[in-house]
XYZ file of C-alpha atoms in Angstrom:
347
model
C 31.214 -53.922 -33.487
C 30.635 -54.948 -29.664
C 29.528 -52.164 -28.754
C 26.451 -51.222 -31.237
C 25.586 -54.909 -31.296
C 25.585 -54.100 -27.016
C 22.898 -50.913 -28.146
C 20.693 -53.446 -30.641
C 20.717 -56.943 -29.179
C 19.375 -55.148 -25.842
C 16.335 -53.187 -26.655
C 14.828 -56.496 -28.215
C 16.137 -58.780 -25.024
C 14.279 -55.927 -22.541
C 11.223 -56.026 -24.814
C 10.842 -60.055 -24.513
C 11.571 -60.406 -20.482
C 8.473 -57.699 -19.958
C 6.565 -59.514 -22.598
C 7.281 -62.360 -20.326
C 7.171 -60.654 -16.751
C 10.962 -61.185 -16.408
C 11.613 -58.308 -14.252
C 13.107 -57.421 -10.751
C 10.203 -56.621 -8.715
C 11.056 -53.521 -5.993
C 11.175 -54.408 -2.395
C 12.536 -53.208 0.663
C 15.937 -54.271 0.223
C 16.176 -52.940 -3.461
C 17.129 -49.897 -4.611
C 14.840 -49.035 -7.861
C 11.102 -48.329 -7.973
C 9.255 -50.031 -10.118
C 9.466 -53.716 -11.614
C 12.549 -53.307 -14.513
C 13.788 -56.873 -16.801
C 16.994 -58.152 -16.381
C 18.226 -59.970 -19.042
C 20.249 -57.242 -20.287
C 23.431 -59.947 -18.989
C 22.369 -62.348 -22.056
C 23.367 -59.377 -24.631
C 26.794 -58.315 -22.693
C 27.721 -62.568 -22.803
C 26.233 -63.321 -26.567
C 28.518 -60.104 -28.036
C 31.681 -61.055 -26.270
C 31.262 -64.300 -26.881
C 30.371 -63.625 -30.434
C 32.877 -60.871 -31.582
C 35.202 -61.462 -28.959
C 36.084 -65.205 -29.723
C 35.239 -65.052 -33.602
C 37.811 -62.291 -33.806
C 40.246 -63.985 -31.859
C 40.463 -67.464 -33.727
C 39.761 -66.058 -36.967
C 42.694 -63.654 -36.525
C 45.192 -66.802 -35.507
C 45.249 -65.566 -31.804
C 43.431 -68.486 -30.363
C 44.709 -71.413 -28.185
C 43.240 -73.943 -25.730
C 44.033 -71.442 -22.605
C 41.409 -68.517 -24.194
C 38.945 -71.359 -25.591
C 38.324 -73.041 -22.042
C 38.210 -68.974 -20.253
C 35.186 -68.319 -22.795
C 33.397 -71.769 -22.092
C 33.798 -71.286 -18.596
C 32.305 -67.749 -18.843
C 29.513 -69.265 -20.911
C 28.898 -71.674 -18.358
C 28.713 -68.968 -15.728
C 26.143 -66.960 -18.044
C 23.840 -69.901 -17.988
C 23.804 -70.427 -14.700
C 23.403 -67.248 -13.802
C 20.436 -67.206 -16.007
C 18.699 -70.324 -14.823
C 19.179 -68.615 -11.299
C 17.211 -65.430 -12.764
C 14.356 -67.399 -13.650
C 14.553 -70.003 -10.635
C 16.765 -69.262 -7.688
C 19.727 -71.870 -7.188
C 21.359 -73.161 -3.578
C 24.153 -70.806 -3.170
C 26.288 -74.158 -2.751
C 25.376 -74.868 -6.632
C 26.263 -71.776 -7.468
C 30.123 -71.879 -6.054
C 30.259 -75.205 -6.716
C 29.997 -74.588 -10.261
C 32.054 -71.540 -10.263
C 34.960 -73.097 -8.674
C 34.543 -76.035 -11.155
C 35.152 -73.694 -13.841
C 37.402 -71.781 -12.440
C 39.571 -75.074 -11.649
C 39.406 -75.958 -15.422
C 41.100 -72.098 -16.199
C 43.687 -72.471 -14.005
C 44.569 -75.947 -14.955
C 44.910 -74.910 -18.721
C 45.825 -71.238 -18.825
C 47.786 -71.150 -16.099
C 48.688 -69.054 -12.852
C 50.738 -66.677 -11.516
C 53.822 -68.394 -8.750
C 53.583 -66.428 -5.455
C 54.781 -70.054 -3.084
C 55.051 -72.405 -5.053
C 53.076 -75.574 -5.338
C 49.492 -76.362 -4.974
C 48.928 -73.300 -3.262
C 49.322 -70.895 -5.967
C 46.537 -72.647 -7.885
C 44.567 -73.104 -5.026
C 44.552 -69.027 -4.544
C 44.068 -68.790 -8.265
C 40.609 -70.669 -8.177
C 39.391 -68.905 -4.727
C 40.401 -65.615 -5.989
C 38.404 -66.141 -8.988
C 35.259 -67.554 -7.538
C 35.732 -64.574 -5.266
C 35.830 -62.097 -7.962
C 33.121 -63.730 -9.880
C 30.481 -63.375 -7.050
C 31.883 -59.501 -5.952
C 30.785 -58.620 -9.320
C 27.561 -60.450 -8.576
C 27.042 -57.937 -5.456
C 28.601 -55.079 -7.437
C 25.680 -54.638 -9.738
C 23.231 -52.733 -7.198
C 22.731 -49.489 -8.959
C 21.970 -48.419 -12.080
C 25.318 -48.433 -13.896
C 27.667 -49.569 -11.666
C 28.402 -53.055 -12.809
C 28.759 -52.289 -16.217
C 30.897 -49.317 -16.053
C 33.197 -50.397 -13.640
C 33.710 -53.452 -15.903
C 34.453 -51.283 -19.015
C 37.229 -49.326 -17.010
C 38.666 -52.056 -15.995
C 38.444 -53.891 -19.441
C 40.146 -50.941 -20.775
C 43.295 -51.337 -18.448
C 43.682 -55.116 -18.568
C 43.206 -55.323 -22.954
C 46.130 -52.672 -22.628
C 48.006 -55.084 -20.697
C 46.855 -57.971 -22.550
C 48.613 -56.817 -25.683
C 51.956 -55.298 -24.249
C 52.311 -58.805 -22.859
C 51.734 -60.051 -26.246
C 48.450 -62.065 -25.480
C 46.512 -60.761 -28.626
C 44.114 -63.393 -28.353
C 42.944 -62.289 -24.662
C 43.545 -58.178 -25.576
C 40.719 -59.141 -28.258
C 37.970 -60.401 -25.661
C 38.750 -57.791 -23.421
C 37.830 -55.281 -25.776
C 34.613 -56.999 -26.842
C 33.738 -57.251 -23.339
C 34.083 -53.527 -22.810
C 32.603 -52.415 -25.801
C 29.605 -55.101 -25.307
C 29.420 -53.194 -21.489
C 29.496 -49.877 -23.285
C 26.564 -50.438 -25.588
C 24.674 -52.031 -22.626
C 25.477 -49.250 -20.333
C 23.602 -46.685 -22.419
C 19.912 -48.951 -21.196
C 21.566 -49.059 -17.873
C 22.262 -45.849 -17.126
C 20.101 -44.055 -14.520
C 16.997 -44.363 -15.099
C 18.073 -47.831 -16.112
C 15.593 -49.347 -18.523
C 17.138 -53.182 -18.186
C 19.419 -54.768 -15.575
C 22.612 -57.090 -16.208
C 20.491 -59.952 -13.868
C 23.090 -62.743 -12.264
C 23.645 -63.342 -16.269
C 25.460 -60.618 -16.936
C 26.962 -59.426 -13.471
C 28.732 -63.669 -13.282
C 29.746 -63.370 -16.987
C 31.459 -60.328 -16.740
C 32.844 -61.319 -13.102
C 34.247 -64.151 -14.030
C 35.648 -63.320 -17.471
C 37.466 -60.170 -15.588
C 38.589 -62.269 -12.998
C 39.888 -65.186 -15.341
C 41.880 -62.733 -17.696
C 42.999 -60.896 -14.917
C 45.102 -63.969 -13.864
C 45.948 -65.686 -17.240
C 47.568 -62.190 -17.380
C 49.720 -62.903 -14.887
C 50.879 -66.385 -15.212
C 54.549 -65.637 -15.747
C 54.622 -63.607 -12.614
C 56.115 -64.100 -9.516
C 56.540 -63.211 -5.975
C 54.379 -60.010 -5.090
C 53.514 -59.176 -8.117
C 50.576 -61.371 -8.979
C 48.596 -60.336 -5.544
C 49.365 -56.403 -6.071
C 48.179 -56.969 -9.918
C 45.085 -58.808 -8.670
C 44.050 -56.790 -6.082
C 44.006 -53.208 -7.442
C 42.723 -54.395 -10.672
C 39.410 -55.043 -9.041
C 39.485 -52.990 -5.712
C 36.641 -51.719 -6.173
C 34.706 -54.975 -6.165
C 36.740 -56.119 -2.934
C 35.684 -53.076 -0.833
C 32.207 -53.308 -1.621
C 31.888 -57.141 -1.050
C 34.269 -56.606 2.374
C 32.214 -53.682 3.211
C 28.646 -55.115 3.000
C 30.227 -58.851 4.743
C 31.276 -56.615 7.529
C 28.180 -54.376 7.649
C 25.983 -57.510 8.023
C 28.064 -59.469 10.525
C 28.498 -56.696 12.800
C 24.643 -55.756 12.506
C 23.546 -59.801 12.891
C 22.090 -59.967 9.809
C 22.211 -62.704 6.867
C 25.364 -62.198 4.780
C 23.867 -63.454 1.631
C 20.656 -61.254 1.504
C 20.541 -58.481 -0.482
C 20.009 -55.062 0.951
C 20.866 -51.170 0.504
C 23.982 -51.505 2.223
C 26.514 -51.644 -0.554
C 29.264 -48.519 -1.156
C 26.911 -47.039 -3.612
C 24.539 -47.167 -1.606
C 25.994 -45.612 1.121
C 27.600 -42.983 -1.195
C 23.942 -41.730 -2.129
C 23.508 -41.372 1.758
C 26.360 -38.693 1.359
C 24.183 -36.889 -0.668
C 25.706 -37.571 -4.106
C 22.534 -38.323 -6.663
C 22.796 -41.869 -8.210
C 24.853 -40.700 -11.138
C 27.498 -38.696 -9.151
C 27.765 -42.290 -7.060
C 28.283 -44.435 -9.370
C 30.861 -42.303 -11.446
C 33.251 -42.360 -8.442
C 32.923 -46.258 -8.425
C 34.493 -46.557 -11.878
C 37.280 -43.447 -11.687
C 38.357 -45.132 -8.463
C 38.185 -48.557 -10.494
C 40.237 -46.772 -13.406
C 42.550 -45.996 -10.673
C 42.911 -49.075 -9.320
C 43.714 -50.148 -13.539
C 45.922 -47.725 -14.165
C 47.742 -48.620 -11.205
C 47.472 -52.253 -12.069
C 49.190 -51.602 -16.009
C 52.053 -48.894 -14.410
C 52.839 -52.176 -12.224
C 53.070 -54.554 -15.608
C 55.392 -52.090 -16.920
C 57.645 -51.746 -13.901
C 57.159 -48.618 -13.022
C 55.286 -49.081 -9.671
C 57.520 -51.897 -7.645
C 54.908 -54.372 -6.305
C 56.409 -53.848 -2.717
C 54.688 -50.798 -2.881
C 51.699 -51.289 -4.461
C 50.687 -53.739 -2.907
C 50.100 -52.674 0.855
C 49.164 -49.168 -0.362
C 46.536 -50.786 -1.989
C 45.404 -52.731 0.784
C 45.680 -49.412 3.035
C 43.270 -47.903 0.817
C 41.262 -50.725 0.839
C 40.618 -50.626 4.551
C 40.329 -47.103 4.417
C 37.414 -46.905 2.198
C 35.499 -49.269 4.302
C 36.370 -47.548 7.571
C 35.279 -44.657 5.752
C 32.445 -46.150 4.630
C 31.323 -47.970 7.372
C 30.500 -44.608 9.171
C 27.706 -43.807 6.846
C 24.509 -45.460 7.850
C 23.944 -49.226 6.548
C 19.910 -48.368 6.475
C 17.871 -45.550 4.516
C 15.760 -43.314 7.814
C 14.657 -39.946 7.680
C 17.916 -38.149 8.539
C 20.023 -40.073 6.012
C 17.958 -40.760 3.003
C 18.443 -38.738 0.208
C 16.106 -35.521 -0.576
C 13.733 -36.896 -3.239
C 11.135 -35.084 -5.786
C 7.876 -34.247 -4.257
C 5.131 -37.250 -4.868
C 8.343 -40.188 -5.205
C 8.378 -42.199 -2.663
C 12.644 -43.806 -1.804
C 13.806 -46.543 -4.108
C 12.619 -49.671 -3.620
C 9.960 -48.911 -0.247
C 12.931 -47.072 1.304
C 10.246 -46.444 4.160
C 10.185 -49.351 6.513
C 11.028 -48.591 10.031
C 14.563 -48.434 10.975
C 16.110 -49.296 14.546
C 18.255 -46.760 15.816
C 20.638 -48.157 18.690
């Protein structure tokens, strides 16, 4: 049900924001070509919210834990569409998100890795975290919303071995709702997710990822976390890194992201973004082999993290900037995504 109500709830959505010049207007630090709408994140929140939570308190699998998760992703879906249409403070933004994610934490619960105020603490960081990796995530045509299907796929698996029904329910809806999106998405995307979609689906992720692990303990929690959205965490570390080292604004966007960098390889947009979500389904499958025991999170967890650094090492090798040598060989009469041909300082 999520998913065709994804496919029909969009095509109307992308028809009022260009009736209404709601689009993402190409630029120099974008990646796509000509002006596309982005409201495409108001669909994805509407059918999880809709068949996600219907299903889940008309089935008896509701409680206070799952009602405050969905309101807090609702929030996040406003705000992130008031910041579509007007640009917020970044301040407001976090502010809010931690706000919500405080209210999560304080009523579904957390995992214990210390003990004390600390483990919540990490609980609401690693959230707000999450929430605004997702944000940066959603560069390319695809990318967001497959990565969060995959993922979806791993954790609802999860969510019902561990009995949470409820959760496993929502999890679903959010994939399928990703999946019906995902076919306007796909390169050439036809509508984007917008800061909607791309703090909706962050945060929801994020928020069932750790009401999933509330009874756990020690290492287990942080190697559950972390490979469950790995992905994510090496692109935000990755373009964070990229920009500090290169003096430029952290919070502006740019062509500088994994995918980015992957097309720079000389993979075509597709071929890029489809090794962002098997290395995400990966990182889930890992993630559910852990919930059953069979990977010991001793393990895991700095083999993830070895990875993790790897991939930006990696990474960080391939040019941060589009120039002549590096960009991508591109039909005769196209010009690079995005005016791809401002000068570029070689040092």
């Amino acid at each position: 049900m999520a998913l065709s109500l994804g496919v029909l709830l969009t095509e109307p959505l992308r028809r009022f924001a260009l009736s209404h010049g709601i689009t993402d207007r190409p630029n120099d630090r974008k990646g796509h070509a000509r002006p596309t709408p982005y409201l495409g994140g108001i669909a994805v929140a509407v059918v999880t919210l809709t068949t996600g939570a219907v299903t889940a308190f008309a089935s008896g699998f509701g409680n206070p834990g799952l009602a405050v998760l969905l309101g807090g992703a609702a929030i996040m879906a406003v705000l992130g569409l008031v910041d579509d249409l007007h640009p917020l403070p970044p301040a407001l933004r976090l502010g809010v998100a931690a706000a919500a994610a405080s209210f999560v934490v304080f009523v579904g619960g957390h995992p214990t890795i210390f003990g004390g105020v600390f483990d919540a603490t990490f609980a609401v960081l690693w959230i707000v975290f999450t929430t605004n990796a997702f944000n940066l995530l959603d560069n390319m045509d695809g990318a967001a919303s497959s990565v969060c299907a995959v993922i979806c796929g791993f954790l609802c698996w999860n969510a019902w071995s561990s009995g949470q029904a409820g959760l496993g329910l929502v999890l679903v809806a959010l994939c399928g709702a990703c999946l019906g999106f995902l076919l306007h998405n796909w390169h050439p995307a036809r509508i984007f997710l917008g800061d909607s979609g791309s703090l909706f689906i962050g945060f929801t992720l994020a928020s069932a990822a750790v009401v999933l692990h509330k009874d756990s303990a020690g290492l287990t929690a942080p190697a559950g976390l972390l490979v469950t959205t790995l992905v994510a965490t090496v692109d935000t570390a990755l373009v964070m890194l990229s920009r500090y080292r290169e003096s430029r604004p952290l919070l502006q966007g740019g062509l500088d992201h994994a995918s980015h960098r992957l097309r720079r390889t000389g993979l075509t947009e597709q071929q890029a973004v489809t090794v962002l979500w098997a290395f995400a389904g990966l990182g889930g499958l890992s993630g559910l082999l852990l919930a059953q025991g069979v990977l010991p999170p001793g393990v895991l967890l700095p083999a993830a993290a070895v990875v993790g650094v790897a991939a930006v090492a990696l990474l960080l090798r391939v040019p941060s900037m589009p120039g002549p040598a590096t960009s991508p060989a591109l039909p005769a009469g196209r010009t690079a995504s995005g005016g791809e041909r401002s000068a570029v300082r070689v040092r």
